[in-house]
């Protein structure tokens, strides 16, 4: 006699569970998951040691730790002074010039250097010859892999009084005497142009990848409708990569007080100090050279607070205007 096994109530209920709910069932811990966890743990440990552990030193901003030869003595043995280090920085005679140079350079770079990789990536994507495109990419990416000491040394040799730039200008009778590019009035243009030449190619990589991810059918449909190349760029390419542009714009705005120490230090000298002294070089000179740990920690803390505020404000504005942000 054929007997039908009757299902228990909980078995029938399990069959009715949707596939989405079954994802929450406990999964078996496999060897590959264990290996992946080990790999992730190295990154977590690295960040904990080199990113979070040094944050303990921020207490120096509220202590009188200047002049100590041992940084640990400055942290543990110095007295608490509250916000005196911050007040000293805001009342410093050099505060106005340092902030002006820092903000001025970064705002100019934000207006000039930020859109340059986007435009360069769009131009690269429009090149119909793949070999020429790859050649241009390799040439423009290469300067990024040189340190600012090496790259800056090459630039300084080119713009020297007897360098190629001055030689060409004299041969063409554009100038009568060699230009001293080390003077203060040439410092900002030098920083902007050198950073543009060094970083434009590498900065365009993410935008080239974003453009490559656009559905080709959109361009085909636009061609069928009679759209020109400019129309395709304005109405398809730019809107498609807009989230990527917004992301990097927010990050750029949050770092508006960071100039890059190695870049500025390479081209800084006593002649252009009035236009080249920024927060990064200011912190180095007062902290590492003059052992004013508490004073420069307060300056660095000020930079971090401003960066966090600008990050939040920029993300809020981006969400309100474009509907997308970092968080």
PDB file of C-alpha atoms in Angstrom:
ATOM      1  CA  UNK A   1       0.000   0.000   0.000  1.00  0.00           C
ATOM      2  CA  UNK A   2       1.390   3.421  -1.024  1.00  0.00           C
ATOM      3  CA  UNK A   3       1.785   5.811   1.870  1.00  0.00           C
ATOM      4  CA  UNK A   4       2.291   9.530   1.543  1.00  0.00           C
ATOM      5  CA  UNK A   5       4.609  11.078   4.092  1.00  0.00           C
ATOM      6  CA  UNK A   6       2.921  14.045   5.680  1.00  0.00           C
ATOM      7  CA  UNK A   7       5.087  17.141   5.975  1.00  0.00           C
ATOM      8  CA  UNK A   8       5.577  18.675   9.344  1.00  0.00           C
ATOM      9  CA  UNK A   9       4.239  22.212   9.839  1.00  0.00           C
ATOM     10  CA  UNK A  10       7.688  23.855  10.027  1.00  0.00           C
ATOM     11  CA  UNK A  11       8.821  22.113   6.808  1.00  0.00           C
ATOM     12  CA  UNK A  12       5.827  23.474   4.920  1.00  0.00           C
ATOM     13  CA  UNK A  13       6.532  26.934   6.305  1.00  0.00           C
ATOM     14  CA  UNK A  14      10.168  26.794   5.144  1.00  0.00           C
ATOM     15  CA  UNK A  15       9.075  26.055   1.592  1.00  0.00           C
ATOM     16  CA  UNK A  16       6.996  29.220   1.576  1.00  0.00           C
ATOM     17  CA  UNK A  17       9.954  31.416   2.589  1.00  0.00           C
ATOM     18  CA  UNK A  18      11.040  33.660  -0.269  1.00  0.00           C
ATOM     19  CA  UNK A  19      14.605  33.370  -1.687  1.00  0.00           C
ATOM     20  CA  UNK A  20      15.351  36.846  -0.275  1.00  0.00           C
ATOM     21  CA  UNK A  21      14.544  35.711   3.248  1.00  0.00           C
ATOM     22  CA  UNK A  22      16.662  32.565   2.875  1.00  0.00           C
ATOM     23  CA  UNK A  23      19.765  34.739   2.489  1.00  0.00           C
ATOM     24  CA  UNK A  24      19.680  35.323   6.214  1.00  0.00           C
ATOM     25  CA  UNK A  25      20.161  31.598   6.904  1.00  0.00           C
ATOM     26  CA  UNK A  26      23.460  30.781   8.558  1.00  0.00           C
ATOM     27  CA  UNK A  27      26.136  29.970   5.982  1.00  0.00           C
ATOM     28  CA  UNK A  28      28.877  27.434   6.486  1.00  0.00           C
ATOM     29  CA  UNK A  29      32.272  28.937   7.319  1.00  0.00           C
ATOM     30  CA  UNK A  30      34.553  27.865   4.467  1.00  0.00           C
ATOM     31  CA  UNK A  31      38.316  27.929   4.017  1.00  0.00           C
ATOM     32  CA  UNK A  32      38.091  30.643   1.360  1.00  0.00           C
ATOM     33  CA  UNK A  33      36.092  32.838   3.753  1.00  0.00           C
ATOM     34  CA  UNK A  34      38.763  32.318   6.414  1.00  0.00           C
ATOM     35  CA  UNK A  35      41.542  33.293   3.973  1.00  0.00           C
ATOM     36  CA  UNK A  36      39.579  36.357   2.908  1.00  0.00           C
ATOM     37  CA  UNK A  37      39.162  37.345   6.546  1.00  0.00           C
ATOM     38  CA  UNK A  38      42.923  37.044   7.100  1.00  0.00           C
ATOM     39  CA  UNK A  39      43.602  39.290   4.096  1.00  0.00           C
ATOM     40  CA  UNK A  40      41.127  41.906   5.317  1.00  0.00           C
ATOM     41  CA  UNK A  41      42.586  41.819   8.822  1.00  0.00           C
ATOM     42  CA  UNK A  42      45.983  43.028   7.534  1.00  0.00           C
ATOM     43  CA  UNK A  43      44.338  46.131   6.096  1.00  0.00           C
ATOM     44  CA  UNK A  44      42.400  46.743   9.299  1.00  0.00           C
ATOM     45  CA  UNK A  45      45.556  46.401  11.406  1.00  0.00           C
ATOM     46  CA  UNK A  46      47.481  48.718   9.091  1.00  0.00           C
ATOM     47  CA  UNK A  47      44.779  51.413   9.301  1.00  0.00           C
ATOM     48  CA  UNK A  48      44.503  50.998  13.062  1.00  0.00           C
ATOM     49  CA  UNK A  49      48.249  51.466  13.591  1.00  0.00           C
ATOM     50  CA  UNK A  50      48.997  54.228  11.086  1.00  0.00           C
ATOM     51  CA  UNK A  51      45.656  56.090  10.973  1.00  0.00           C
ATOM     52  CA  UNK A  52      43.842  55.738  14.288  1.00  0.00           C
ATOM     53  CA  UNK A  53      46.663  55.209  16.786  1.00  0.00           C
ATOM     54  CA  UNK A  54      48.418  58.511  15.902  1.00  0.00           C
ATOM     55  CA  UNK A  55      45.169  60.344  16.702  1.00  0.00           C
ATOM     56  CA  UNK A  56      46.123  59.987  20.360  1.00  0.00           C
ATOM     57  CA  UNK A  57      48.751  62.654  19.711  1.00  0.00           C
ATOM     58  CA  UNK A  58      46.006  65.220  19.079  1.00  0.00           C
ATOM     59  CA  UNK A  59      45.992  65.915  22.798  1.00  0.00           C
ATOM     60  CA  UNK A  60      49.227  67.839  22.172  1.00  0.00           C
ATOM     61  CA  UNK A  61      47.073  70.591  20.670  1.00  0.00           C
ATOM     62  CA  UNK A  62      45.721  71.233  24.168  1.00  0.00           C
ATOM     63  CA  UNK A  63      49.035  70.890  26.047  1.00  0.00           C
ATOM     64  CA  UNK A  64      52.270  72.882  26.358  1.00  0.00           C
ATOM     65  CA  UNK A  65      54.519  70.360  24.625  1.00  0.00           C
ATOM     66  CA  UNK A  66      56.731  72.776  22.697  1.00  0.00           C
ATOM     67  CA  UNK A  67      60.486  72.389  23.043  1.00  0.00           C
ATOM     68  CA  UNK A  68      60.581  68.752  24.190  1.00  0.00           C
ATOM     69  CA  UNK A  69      63.203  66.610  22.471  1.00  0.00           C
ATOM     70  CA  UNK A  70      61.182  63.450  23.174  1.00  0.00           C
ATOM     71  CA  UNK A  71      57.694  63.510  21.668  1.00  0.00           C
ATOM     72  CA  UNK A  72      56.423  61.063  24.303  1.00  0.00           C
ATOM     73  CA  UNK A  73      57.541  63.431  27.058  1.00  0.00           C
ATOM     74  CA  UNK A  74      55.670  66.203  25.282  1.00  0.00           C
ATOM     75  CA  UNK A  75      52.509  64.092  25.285  1.00  0.00           C
ATOM     76  CA  UNK A  76      52.598  62.717  28.815  1.00  0.00           C
ATOM     77  CA  UNK A  77      54.607  65.231  30.861  1.00  0.00           C
ATOM     78  CA  UNK A  78      53.493  68.618  29.526  1.00  0.00           C
ATOM     79  CA  UNK A  79      50.736  70.659  31.150  1.00  0.00           C
ATOM     80  CA  UNK A  80      47.237  71.270  29.818  1.00  0.00           C
ATOM     81  CA  UNK A  81      46.722  74.751  28.366  1.00  0.00           C
ATOM     82  CA  UNK A  82      43.279  74.442  26.766  1.00  0.00           C
ATOM     83  CA  UNK A  83      42.850  76.398  23.539  1.00  0.00           C
ATOM     84  CA  UNK A  84      45.938  78.584  23.980  1.00  0.00           C
ATOM     85  CA  UNK A  85      47.726  77.001  21.005  1.00  0.00           C
ATOM     86  CA  UNK A  86      44.776  77.713  18.730  1.00  0.00           C
ATOM     87  CA  UNK A  87      44.618  81.324  19.940  1.00  0.00           C
ATOM     88  CA  UNK A  88      48.358  81.704  19.324  1.00  0.00           C
ATOM     89  CA  UNK A  89      47.950  80.502  15.740  1.00  0.00           C
ATOM     90  CA  UNK A  90      45.011  82.797  14.991  1.00  0.00           C
ATOM     91  CA  UNK A  91      46.923  85.746  16.461  1.00  0.00           C
ATOM     92  CA  UNK A  92      50.155  84.885  14.645  1.00  0.00           C
ATOM     93  CA  UNK A  93      51.341  87.720  12.339  1.00  0.00           C
ATOM     94  CA  UNK A  94      51.870  85.164   9.556  1.00  0.00           C
ATOM     95  CA  UNK A  95      48.364  83.697   9.872  1.00  0.00           C
ATOM     96  CA  UNK A  96      46.783  85.976   7.279  1.00  0.00           C
ATOM     97  CA  UNK A  97      49.478  85.447   4.621  1.00  0.00           C
ATOM     98  CA  UNK A  98      49.653  81.687   5.169  1.00  0.00           C
ATOM     99  CA  UNK A  99      45.881  81.266   4.899  1.00  0.00           C
ATOM    100  CA  UNK A 100      45.724  83.533   1.848  1.00  0.00           C
ATOM    101  CA  UNK A 101      48.412  81.522   0.052  1.00  0.00           C
ATOM    102  CA  UNK A 102      46.815  78.199   1.024  1.00  0.00           C
ATOM    103  CA  UNK A 103      43.287  79.138  -0.021  1.00  0.00           C
ATOM    104  CA  UNK A 104      44.370  81.098  -3.084  1.00  0.00           C
ATOM    105  CA  UNK A 105      46.414  78.273  -4.556  1.00  0.00           C
ATOM    106  CA  UNK A 106      43.783  75.623  -3.805  1.00  0.00           C
ATOM    107  CA  UNK A 107      40.870  77.640  -5.191  1.00  0.00           C
ATOM    108  CA  UNK A 108      42.799  78.315  -8.409  1.00  0.00           C
ATOM    109  CA  UNK A 109      43.701  74.640  -8.703  1.00  0.00           C
ATOM    110  CA  UNK A 110      40.081  73.704  -8.044  1.00  0.00           C
ATOM    111  CA  UNK A 111      38.939  75.978 -10.877  1.00  0.00           C
ATOM    112  CA  UNK A 112      41.684  74.986 -13.339  1.00  0.00           C
ATOM    113  CA  UNK A 113      43.133  71.601 -12.400  1.00  0.00           C
ATOM    114  CA  UNK A 114      39.889  69.894 -11.380  1.00  0.00           C
ATOM    115  CA  UNK A 115      38.045  70.119 -14.733  1.00  0.00           C
ATOM    116  CA  UNK A 116      41.204  69.481 -16.770  1.00  0.00           C
ATOM    117  CA  UNK A 117      41.253  65.651 -16.293  1.00  0.00           C
ATOM    118  CA  UNK A 118      37.526  65.517 -17.120  1.00  0.00           C
ATOM    119  CA  UNK A 119      37.985  67.379 -20.395  1.00  0.00           C
ATOM    120  CA  UNK A 120      41.094  65.328 -21.188  1.00  0.00           C
ATOM    121  CA  UNK A 121      39.214  62.058 -20.581  1.00  0.00           C
ATOM    122  CA  UNK A 122      36.371  63.181 -22.859  1.00  0.00           C
ATOM    123  CA  UNK A 123      38.849  64.102 -25.594  1.00  0.00           C
ATOM    124  CA  UNK A 124      40.575  60.737 -25.245  1.00  0.00           C
ATOM    125  CA  UNK A 125      37.283  58.874 -25.503  1.00  0.00           C
ATOM    126  CA  UNK A 126      36.469  60.736 -28.708  1.00  0.00           C
ATOM    127  CA  UNK A 127      39.701  59.716 -30.443  1.00  0.00           C
ATOM    128  CA  UNK A 128      38.836  57.136 -33.113  1.00  0.00           C
ATOM    129  CA  UNK A 129      42.381  55.700 -33.326  1.00  0.00           C
ATOM    130  CA  UNK A 130      43.079  53.272 -30.479  1.00  0.00           C
ATOM    131  CA  UNK A 131      46.874  53.210 -30.998  1.00  0.00           C
ATOM    132  CA  UNK A 132      47.144  56.989 -30.795  1.00  0.00           C
ATOM    133  CA  UNK A 133      44.862  57.000 -27.760  1.00  0.00           C
ATOM    134  CA  UNK A 134      47.013  54.464 -25.913  1.00  0.00           C
ATOM    135  CA  UNK A 135      50.193  56.333 -26.832  1.00  0.00           C
ATOM    136  CA  UNK A 136      48.789  59.603 -25.509  1.00  0.00           C
ATOM    137  CA  UNK A 137      47.670  57.866 -22.317  1.00  0.00           C
ATOM    138  CA  UNK A 138      51.112  56.366 -21.650  1.00  0.00           C
ATOM    139  CA  UNK A 139      52.857  59.708 -22.268  1.00  0.00           C
ATOM    140  CA  UNK A 140      50.500  61.659 -19.998  1.00  0.00           C
ATOM    141  CA  UNK A 141      50.474  59.020 -17.225  1.00  0.00           C
ATOM    142  CA  UNK A 142      54.261  58.776 -16.946  1.00  0.00           C
ATOM    143  CA  UNK A 143      54.986  62.065 -15.041  1.00  0.00           C
ATOM    144  CA  UNK A 144      52.745  60.926 -12.188  1.00  0.00           C
ATOM    145  CA  UNK A 145      55.166  58.121 -11.308  1.00  0.00           C
ATOM    146  CA  UNK A 146      58.052  60.555 -10.805  1.00  0.00           C
ATOM    147  CA  UNK A 147      58.522  62.040  -7.363  1.00  0.00           C
ATOM    148  CA  UNK A 148      58.187  65.795  -6.985  1.00  0.00           C
ATOM    149  CA  UNK A 149      61.900  66.005  -6.166  1.00  0.00           C
ATOM    150  CA  UNK A 150      62.846  64.439  -9.510  1.00  0.00           C
ATOM    151  CA  UNK A 151      60.081  66.053 -11.550  1.00  0.00           C
ATOM    152  CA  UNK A 152      60.563  69.419  -9.850  1.00  0.00           C
ATOM    153  CA  UNK A 153      64.305  69.235 -10.450  1.00  0.00           C
ATOM    154  CA  UNK A 154      63.679  68.760 -14.167  1.00  0.00           C
ATOM    155  CA  UNK A 155      61.288  71.723 -14.229  1.00  0.00           C
ATOM    156  CA  UNK A 156      63.738  73.916 -12.318  1.00  0.00           C
ATOM    157  CA  UNK A 157      66.450  73.047 -14.836  1.00  0.00           C
ATOM    158  CA  UNK A 158      64.130  73.989 -17.717  1.00  0.00           C
ATOM    159  CA  UNK A 159      63.086  77.354 -16.232  1.00  0.00           C
ATOM    160  CA  UNK A 160      66.534  78.302 -14.991  1.00  0.00           C
ATOM    161  CA  UNK A 161      68.055  81.565 -16.212  1.00  0.00           C
ATOM    162  CA  UNK A 162      70.126  79.607 -18.747  1.00  0.00           C
ATOM    163  CA  UNK A 163      67.543  76.863 -19.279  1.00  0.00           C
ATOM    164  CA  UNK A 164      65.603  75.940 -22.394  1.00  0.00           C
ATOM    165  CA  UNK A 165      62.604  78.162 -21.618  1.00  0.00           C
ATOM    166  CA  UNK A 166      64.651  81.331 -21.253  1.00  0.00           C
ATOM    167  CA  UNK A 167      66.826  80.412 -24.228  1.00  0.00           C
ATOM    168  CA  UNK A 168      63.777  80.070 -26.482  1.00  0.00           C
ATOM    169  CA  UNK A 169      62.246  83.299 -25.191  1.00  0.00           C
ATOM    170  CA  UNK A 170      65.500  85.167 -25.861  1.00  0.00           C
ATOM    171  CA  UNK A 171      65.894  83.651 -29.332  1.00  0.00           C
ATOM    172  CA  UNK A 172      62.355  84.706 -30.256  1.00  0.00           C
ATOM    173  CA  UNK A 173      62.990  88.222 -28.857  1.00  0.00           C
ATOM    174  CA  UNK A 174      59.990  87.862 -26.535  1.00  0.00           C
ATOM    175  CA  UNK A 175      62.131  89.018 -23.607  1.00  0.00           C
ATOM    176  CA  UNK A 176      65.310  91.010 -23.534  1.00  0.00           C
ATOM    177  CA  UNK A 177      66.658  89.527 -20.283  1.00  0.00           C
ATOM    178  CA  UNK A 178      66.260  86.047 -18.775  1.00  0.00           C
ATOM    179  CA  UNK A 179      63.206  85.692 -16.518  1.00  0.00           C
ATOM    180  CA  UNK A 180      63.833  84.678 -12.935  1.00  0.00           C
ATOM    181  CA  UNK A 181      60.964  82.209 -12.428  1.00  0.00           C
ATOM    182  CA  UNK A 182      61.980  81.837  -8.794  1.00  0.00           C
ATOM    183  CA  UNK A 183      60.529  85.246  -7.924  1.00  0.00           C
ATOM    184  CA  UNK A 184      57.287  85.444  -5.965  1.00  0.00           C
ATOM    185  CA  UNK A 185      55.069  86.656  -8.844  1.00  0.00           C
ATOM    186  CA  UNK A 186      55.807  83.481 -10.822  1.00  0.00           C
ATOM    187  CA  UNK A 187      55.306  81.010  -7.975  1.00  0.00           C
ATOM    188  CA  UNK A 188      51.539  80.466  -8.250  1.00  0.00           C
ATOM    189  CA  UNK A 189      51.561  79.992 -12.052  1.00  0.00           C
ATOM    190  CA  UNK A 190      54.491  77.580 -11.692  1.00  0.00           C
ATOM    191  CA  UNK A 191      52.646  75.484  -9.092  1.00  0.00           C
ATOM    192  CA  UNK A 192      49.424  75.374 -11.098  1.00  0.00           C
ATOM    193  CA  UNK A 193      51.086  74.518 -14.429  1.00  0.00           C
ATOM    194  CA  UNK A 194      53.411  71.859 -12.976  1.00  0.00           C
ATOM    195  CA  UNK A 195      50.610  70.163 -11.036  1.00  0.00           C
ATOM    196  CA  UNK A 196      48.461  70.221 -14.169  1.00  0.00           C
ATOM    197  CA  UNK A 197      51.176  68.624 -16.313  1.00  0.00           C
ATOM    198  CA  UNK A 198      52.020  66.009 -13.709  1.00  0.00           C
ATOM    199  CA  UNK A 199      48.548  64.952 -12.619  1.00  0.00           C
ATOM    200  CA  UNK A 200      46.175  65.561 -15.540  1.00  0.00           C
ATOM    201  CA  UNK A 201      46.845  62.244 -17.290  1.00  0.00           C
ATOM    202  CA  UNK A 202      46.674  60.128 -14.152  1.00  0.00           C
ATOM    203  CA  UNK A 203      43.618  61.994 -12.878  1.00  0.00           C
ATOM    204  CA  UNK A 204      41.745  61.202 -16.083  1.00  0.00           C
ATOM    205  CA  UNK A 205      41.938  57.419 -15.548  1.00  0.00           C
ATOM    206  CA  UNK A 206      38.813  57.207 -13.407  1.00  0.00           C
ATOM    207  CA  UNK A 207      36.856  59.349 -15.860  1.00  0.00           C
ATOM    208  CA  UNK A 208      38.036  57.289 -18.837  1.00  0.00           C
ATOM    209  CA  UNK A 209      36.800  54.175 -17.010  1.00  0.00           C
ATOM    210  CA  UNK A 210      33.472  55.852 -16.255  1.00  0.00           C
ATOM    211  CA  UNK A 211      33.028  56.852 -19.913  1.00  0.00           C
ATOM    212  CA  UNK A 212      33.897  53.310 -21.045  1.00  0.00           C
ATOM    213  CA  UNK A 213      31.037  52.020 -18.870  1.00  0.00           C
ATOM    214  CA  UNK A 214      28.397  54.051 -20.715  1.00  0.00           C
ATOM    215  CA  UNK A 215      25.975  51.929 -22.745  1.00  0.00           C
ATOM    216  CA  UNK A 216      27.049  52.185 -26.443  1.00  0.00           C
ATOM    217  CA  UNK A 217      23.398  51.945 -27.493  1.00  0.00           C
ATOM    218  CA  UNK A 218      22.868  55.461 -26.153  1.00  0.00           C
ATOM    219  CA  UNK A 219      25.433  56.820 -28.604  1.00  0.00           C
ATOM    220  CA  UNK A 220      24.014  54.721 -31.442  1.00  0.00           C
ATOM    221  CA  UNK A 221      20.522  56.036 -30.774  1.00  0.00           C
ATOM    222  CA  UNK A 222      21.854  59.597 -30.676  1.00  0.00           C
ATOM    223  CA  UNK A 223      23.602  59.078 -34.041  1.00  0.00           C
ATOM    224  CA  UNK A 224      20.364  57.812 -35.546  1.00  0.00           C
ATOM    225  CA  UNK A 225      18.590  60.936 -34.303  1.00  0.00           C
ATOM    226  CA  UNK A 226      21.193  63.116 -36.009  1.00  0.00           C
ATOM    227  CA  UNK A 227      23.062  64.242 -32.870  1.00  0.00           C
ATOM    228  CA  UNK A 228      26.498  65.770 -33.383  1.00  0.00           C
ATOM    229  CA  UNK A 229      29.569  64.816 -31.382  1.00  0.00           C
ATOM    230  CA  UNK A 230      29.145  67.886 -29.165  1.00  0.00           C
ATOM    231  CA  UNK A 231      25.513  66.949 -28.507  1.00  0.00           C
ATOM    232  CA  UNK A 232      26.563  63.436 -27.486  1.00  0.00           C
ATOM    233  CA  UNK A 233      29.140  64.830 -25.049  1.00  0.00           C
ATOM    234  CA  UNK A 234      26.723  67.333 -23.476  1.00  0.00           C
ATOM    235  CA  UNK A 235      23.630  65.123 -23.287  1.00  0.00           C
ATOM    236  CA  UNK A 236      25.091  61.628 -22.807  1.00  0.00           C
ATOM    237  CA  UNK A 237      28.735  61.581 -21.686  1.00  0.00           C
ATOM    238  CA  UNK A 238      28.699  64.320 -19.057  1.00  0.00           C
ATOM    239  CA  UNK A 239      25.372  63.310 -17.419  1.00  0.00           C
ATOM    240  CA  UNK A 240      26.525  59.667 -17.311  1.00  0.00           C
ATOM    241  CA  UNK A 241      29.764  60.494 -15.460  1.00  0.00           C
ATOM    242  CA  UNK A 242      28.174  63.203 -13.287  1.00  0.00           C
ATOM    243  CA  UNK A 243      28.138  61.028 -10.091  1.00  0.00           C
ATOM    244  CA  UNK A 244      31.886  60.432 -10.453  1.00  0.00           C
ATOM    245  CA  UNK A 245      32.509  64.147 -10.992  1.00  0.00           C
ATOM    246  CA  UNK A 246      30.442  65.034  -7.913  1.00  0.00           C
ATOM    247  CA  UNK A 247      32.322  62.493  -5.781  1.00  0.00           C
ATOM    248  CA  UNK A 248      35.754  63.848  -6.669  1.00  0.00           C
ATOM    249  CA  UNK A 249      34.577  67.441  -6.421  1.00  0.00           C
ATOM    250  CA  UNK A 250      33.421  66.882  -2.831  1.00  0.00           C
ATOM    251  CA  UNK A 251      36.767  65.283  -1.949  1.00  0.00           C
ATOM    252  CA  UNK A 252      38.630  68.178  -3.599  1.00  0.00           C
ATOM    253  CA  UNK A 253      36.621  70.765  -1.659  1.00  0.00           C
ATOM    254  CA  UNK A 254      37.236  68.962   1.634  1.00  0.00           C
ATOM    255  CA  UNK A 255      40.999  69.106   1.004  1.00  0.00           C
ATOM    256  CA  UNK A 256      41.071  72.804   0.224  1.00  0.00           C
ATOM    257  CA  UNK A 257      43.631  73.429   2.998  1.00  0.00           C
ATOM    258  CA  UNK A 258      46.020  70.740   1.701  1.00  0.00           C
ATOM    259  CA  UNK A 259      48.546  71.913  -0.867  1.00  0.00           C
ATOM    260  CA  UNK A 260      50.928  68.982  -0.906  1.00  0.00           C
ATOM    261  CA  UNK A 261      54.128  69.557   1.043  1.00  0.00           C
ATOM    262  CA  UNK A 262      56.583  67.990  -1.425  1.00  0.00           C
ATOM    263  CA  UNK A 263      55.240  70.015  -4.351  1.00  0.00           C
ATOM    264  CA  UNK A 264      55.445  73.375  -2.581  1.00  0.00           C
ATOM    265  CA  UNK A 265      58.740  72.592  -0.870  1.00  0.00           C
ATOM    266  CA  UNK A 266      60.430  71.773  -4.187  1.00  0.00           C
ATOM    267  CA  UNK A 267      59.772  75.227  -5.671  1.00  0.00           C
ATOM    268  CA  UNK A 268      59.934  77.304  -2.472  1.00  0.00           C
ATOM    269  CA  UNK A 269      62.886  79.601  -1.785  1.00  0.00           C
ATOM    270  CA  UNK A 270      63.644  82.699   0.251  1.00  0.00           C
ATOM    271  CA  UNK A 271      62.735  85.012  -2.631  1.00  0.00           C
ATOM    272  CA  UNK A 272      59.179  83.726  -3.128  1.00  0.00           C
ATOM    273  CA  UNK A 273      58.459  82.973   0.539  1.00  0.00           C
ATOM    274  CA  UNK A 274      55.770  85.667   0.728  1.00  0.00           C
ATOM    275  CA  UNK A 275      53.679  83.796  -1.874  1.00  0.00           C
ATOM    276  CA  UNK A 276      54.806  80.226  -1.204  1.00  0.00           C
ATOM    277  CA  UNK A 277      54.369  79.793   2.549  1.00  0.00           C
ATOM    278  CA  UNK A 278      51.309  77.551   3.035  1.00  0.00           C
ATOM    279  CA  UNK A 279      49.984  75.564   5.983  1.00  0.00           C
ATOM    280  CA  UNK A 280      51.902  72.402   5.051  1.00  0.00           C
ATOM    281  CA  UNK A 281      55.299  74.118   4.943  1.00  0.00           C
ATOM    282  CA  UNK A 282      54.368  76.275   7.946  1.00  0.00           C
ATOM    283  CA  UNK A 283      53.662  73.150  10.030  1.00  0.00           C
ATOM    284  CA  UNK A 284      56.915  71.504   8.951  1.00  0.00           C
ATOM    285  CA  UNK A 285      59.093  74.507   9.796  1.00  0.00           C
ATOM    286  CA  UNK A 286      57.545  75.162  13.187  1.00  0.00           C
ATOM    287  CA  UNK A 287      57.002  71.534  14.165  1.00  0.00           C
ATOM    288  CA  UNK A 288      59.881  69.447  12.814  1.00  0.00           C
ATOM    289  CA  UNK A 289      62.532  72.192  12.781  1.00  0.00           C
ATOM    290  CA  UNK A 290      61.637  74.369  15.782  1.00  0.00           C
ATOM    291  CA  UNK A 291      60.145  71.526  17.895  1.00  0.00           C
ATOM    292  CA  UNK A 292      56.872  73.404  18.479  1.00  0.00           C
ATOM    293  CA  UNK A 293      54.839  70.210  18.622  1.00  0.00           C
ATOM    294  CA  UNK A 294      51.779  71.541  20.419  1.00  0.00           C
ATOM    295  CA  UNK A 295      51.537  74.653  18.284  1.00  0.00           C
ATOM    296  CA  UNK A 296      51.721  72.773  14.969  1.00  0.00           C
ATOM    297  CA  UNK A 297      49.425  70.000  16.228  1.00  0.00           C
ATOM    298  CA  UNK A 298      46.830  72.692  16.849  1.00  0.00           C
ATOM    299  CA  UNK A 299      47.317  73.946  13.284  1.00  0.00           C
ATOM    300  CA  UNK A 300      46.934  70.417  11.912  1.00  0.00           C
ATOM    301  CA  UNK A 301      43.863  69.860  14.083  1.00  0.00           C
ATOM    302  CA  UNK A 302      42.382  73.055  12.679  1.00  0.00           C
ATOM    303  CA  UNK A 303      42.968  71.748   9.146  1.00  0.00           C
ATOM    304  CA  UNK A 304      41.239  68.460   9.952  1.00  0.00           C
ATOM    305  CA  UNK A 305      38.186  70.138  11.479  1.00  0.00           C
ATOM    306  CA  UNK A 306      37.808  72.407   8.449  1.00  0.00           C
ATOM    307  CA  UNK A 307      38.139  69.381   6.130  1.00  0.00           C
ATOM    308  CA  UNK A 308      35.407  67.466   7.978  1.00  0.00           C
ATOM    309  CA  UNK A 309      33.072  70.479   7.923  1.00  0.00           C
ATOM    310  CA  UNK A 310      33.668  71.092   4.206  1.00  0.00           C
ATOM    311  CA  UNK A 311      33.148  67.389   3.482  1.00  0.00           C
ATOM    312  CA  UNK A 312      29.772  67.440   5.217  1.00  0.00           C
ATOM    313  CA  UNK A 313      28.672  70.720   3.648  1.00  0.00           C
ATOM    314  CA  UNK A 314      29.825  69.659   0.185  1.00  0.00           C
ATOM    315  CA  UNK A 315      28.018  66.338   0.476  1.00  0.00           C
ATOM    316  CA  UNK A 316      24.812  68.091   1.611  1.00  0.00           C
ATOM    317  CA  UNK A 317      24.950  70.607  -1.244  1.00  0.00           C
ATOM    318  CA  UNK A 318      25.645  67.840  -3.783  1.00  0.00           C
ATOM    319  CA  UNK A 319      22.665  65.828  -2.558  1.00  0.00           C
ATOM    320  CA  UNK A 320      20.396  68.868  -2.748  1.00  0.00           C
ATOM    321  CA  UNK A 321      21.517  69.861  -6.233  1.00  0.00           C
ATOM    322  CA  UNK A 322      22.328  66.575  -7.989  1.00  0.00           C
ATOM    323  CA  UNK A 323      20.687  63.967  -5.773  1.00  0.00           C
ATOM    324  CA  UNK A 324      23.930  62.045  -5.201  1.00  0.00           C
ATOM    325  CA  UNK A 325      26.725  62.286  -2.663  1.00  0.00           C
ATOM    326  CA  UNK A 326      29.332  60.286  -0.762  1.00  0.00           C
ATOM    327  CA  UNK A 327      27.094  59.313   2.158  1.00  0.00           C
TER     328      UNK A 327
END
